[in-house]
Tab-separated table of C-alpha atoms in Angstrom:
chain	number	residue	atom	x	y	z
J	1	GLN	CA	0.000	0.000	0.000
J	2	VAL	CA	1.337	3.420	-0.990
J	3	GLN	CA	-0.189	6.545	0.535
J	4	LEU	CA	0.672	9.600	-1.494
J	5	VAL	CA	0.426	13.101	-0.057
J	6	GLU	CA	0.401	16.144	-2.317
J	7	SER	CA	0.955	19.793	-1.510
J	8	GLY	CA	1.510	23.085	-3.282
J	9	GLY	CA	-1.735	23.918	-5.034
J	10	GLY	CA	-3.373	27.323	-4.903
J	11	LEU	CA	-4.606	30.354	-6.793
J	12	VAL	CA	-2.328	32.105	-9.268
J	13	GLN	CA	-2.733	34.603	-12.083
J	14	ALA	CA	-2.238	33.606	-15.690
J	15	GLY	CA	1.457	33.561	-16.535
J	16	GLY	CA	2.417	32.683	-12.994
J	17	SER	CA	4.046	29.596	-11.518
J	18	LEU	CA	3.337	26.943	-8.921
J	19	ARG	CA	5.223	23.882	-7.722
J	20	LEU	CA	3.420	20.760	-6.593
J	21	SER	CA	5.045	18.178	-4.336
J	22	CYS	CA	4.205	14.517	-3.737
J	23	ALA	CA	5.645	12.062	-1.227
J	24	PRO	CA	6.791	9.385	-0.926
J	25	SER	CA	8.264	8.745	-4.333
J	26	GLY	CA	10.806	6.059	-3.496
J	27	ARG	CA	11.984	4.405	-6.698
J	28	PHE	CA	8.429	4.252	-7.979
J	29	HIS	CA	7.148	5.113	-11.407
J	30	MET	CA	5.501	8.482	-10.623
J	31	GLY	CA	3.073	10.714	-12.448
J	32	TRP	CA	0.708	13.670	-12.292
J	33	PHE	CA	-2.816	13.708	-13.639
J	34	ARG	CA	-5.496	16.401	-13.536
J	35	GLN	CA	-9.247	16.677	-13.693
J	36	ALA	CA	-11.069	19.859	-14.634
J	37	PRO	CA	-14.765	20.373	-13.822
J	38	GLY	CA	-16.953	18.390	-16.194
J	39	LYS	CA	-13.991	16.668	-17.823
J	40	GLU	CA	-12.301	13.308	-17.527
J	41	ARG	CA	-9.070	12.883	-15.650
J	42	GLU	CA	-6.107	13.299	-17.984
J	43	PHE	CA	-2.406	12.546	-17.979
J	44	VAL	CA	-0.065	15.486	-17.360
J	45	ALA	CA	3.442	14.107	-16.845
J	46	SER	CA	5.348	11.109	-15.533
J	47	ILE	CA	8.884	10.176	-14.543
J	48	THR	CA	10.657	6.854	-14.256
J	49	TRP	CA	13.065	5.764	-11.539
J	50	ASN	CA	16.014	6.821	-13.734
J	51	ASP	CA	14.491	10.214	-14.619
J	52	SER	CA	13.009	9.557	-18.062
J	53	THR	CA	10.161	12.051	-18.407
J	54	TYR	CA	6.940	12.154	-20.406
J	55	TYR	CA	4.523	15.050	-20.934
J	56	SER	CA	1.154	15.701	-22.478
J	57	ASP	CA	1.252	18.011	-25.472
J	58	SER	CA	-0.766	20.625	-23.595
J	59	VAL	CA	1.928	21.158	-20.941
J	60	LYS	CA	5.128	20.333	-22.813
J	61	GLY	CA	7.598	23.197	-22.540
J	62	ARG	CA	5.763	24.765	-19.576
J	63	PHE	CA	5.716	22.035	-16.911
J	64	THR	CA	8.655	20.058	-15.552
J	65	ILE	CA	8.406	16.837	-13.555
J	66	SER	CA	11.327	15.859	-11.353
J	67	ARG	CA	12.195	13.767	-8.351
J	68	ASP	CA	14.549	14.127	-5.409
J	69	ASN	CA	15.444	10.694	-4.098
J	70	ALA	CA	17.129	12.122	-1.010
J	71	GLN	CA	13.892	13.914	-0.110
J	72	ASN	CA	11.747	10.982	-1.312
J	73	THR	CA	9.609	13.506	-3.199
J	74	CYS	CA	8.307	14.053	-6.718
J	75	TYR	CA	7.689	17.577	-8.018
J	76	LEU	CA	5.703	19.240	-10.772
J	77	GLN	CA	6.977	22.713	-11.600
J	78	MET	CA	4.299	24.596	-13.527
J	79	ASN	CA	5.281	27.778	-15.362
J	80	SER	CA	3.410	30.063	-17.738
J	81	LEU	CA	0.127	28.870	-16.283
J	82	LYS	CA	-3.065	29.359	-18.272
J	83	PRO	CA	-6.697	29.457	-17.131
J	84	GLU	CA	-7.220	26.127	-18.909
J	85	ASP	CA	-4.716	24.552	-16.495
J	86	THR	CA	-7.293	25.001	-13.715
J	87	ALA	CA	-8.031	21.550	-12.285
J	88	VAL	CA	-7.537	19.232	-9.362
J	89	TYR	CA	-4.073	17.744	-9.734
J	90	TYR	CA	-3.406	14.204	-8.562
J	91	CYS	CA	-0.134	12.507	-7.864
J	92	ALA	CA	-0.127	8.826	-8.781
J	93	THR	CA	2.011	5.726	-9.007
J	94	ASP	CA	1.704	2.109	-10.039
J	95	GLY	CA	3.772	1.242	-6.973
J	96	LEU	CA	6.322	-0.567	-9.095
J	97	PRO	CA	10.008	0.225	-8.801
J	98	TYR	CA	12.097	0.556	-11.935
J	99	GLY	CA	9.117	1.020	-14.224
J	100	ARG	CA	9.632	2.137	-17.822
J	101	GLY	CA	7.807	4.341	-20.262
J	102	GLN	CA	4.896	6.649	-19.597
J	103	LEU	CA	2.794	5.955	-16.505
J	104	THR	CA	-0.585	4.885	-17.882
J	105	ARG	CA	-2.273	2.741	-15.229
J	106	PRO	CA	-1.666	4.070	-11.748
J	107	THR	CA	-2.751	1.976	-8.811
J	108	TYR	CA	-2.327	4.525	-6.056
J	109	TRP	CA	-3.552	8.108	-5.998
J	110	GLY	CA	-3.081	11.098	-3.776
J	111	GLN	CA	-6.014	13.077	-2.430
J	112	GLY	CA	-5.638	15.812	-5.050
J	113	THR	CA	-4.728	19.472	-4.798
J	114	GLN	CA	-6.641	22.337	-6.404
J	115	VAL	CA	-4.872	24.587	-8.891
J	116	THR	CA	-6.807	27.649	-10.021
J	117	VAL	CA	-5.448	30.016	-12.660
J	118	SER	CA	-7.230	33.348	-12.995
J	119	SER	CA	-7.248	35.342	-16.226
């Protein structure tokens, strides 16, 4: 059982930045997903144990996923935020160490953190 805890959401103006954190990350295959009101949950970014990263087209070039093994934490740095980035952001993992490729079927989810971008 993996219990993920996220932090770092909030309200920011368009063009601003936020950093989300998620622990523990261990050596797990980690990812971030988001769900906007009235929409399905969608993939945002993921990172493997050896720091291979994957991004959705909508955030590529603006968001950066990373991990700090010493801090046992995964991060999502979000820059140049847009109103359409407004959503609840979820940290997730399949709980498997040394996973490869994009995270597509998480088993464990955090509680979610609200990100609101005002225009």
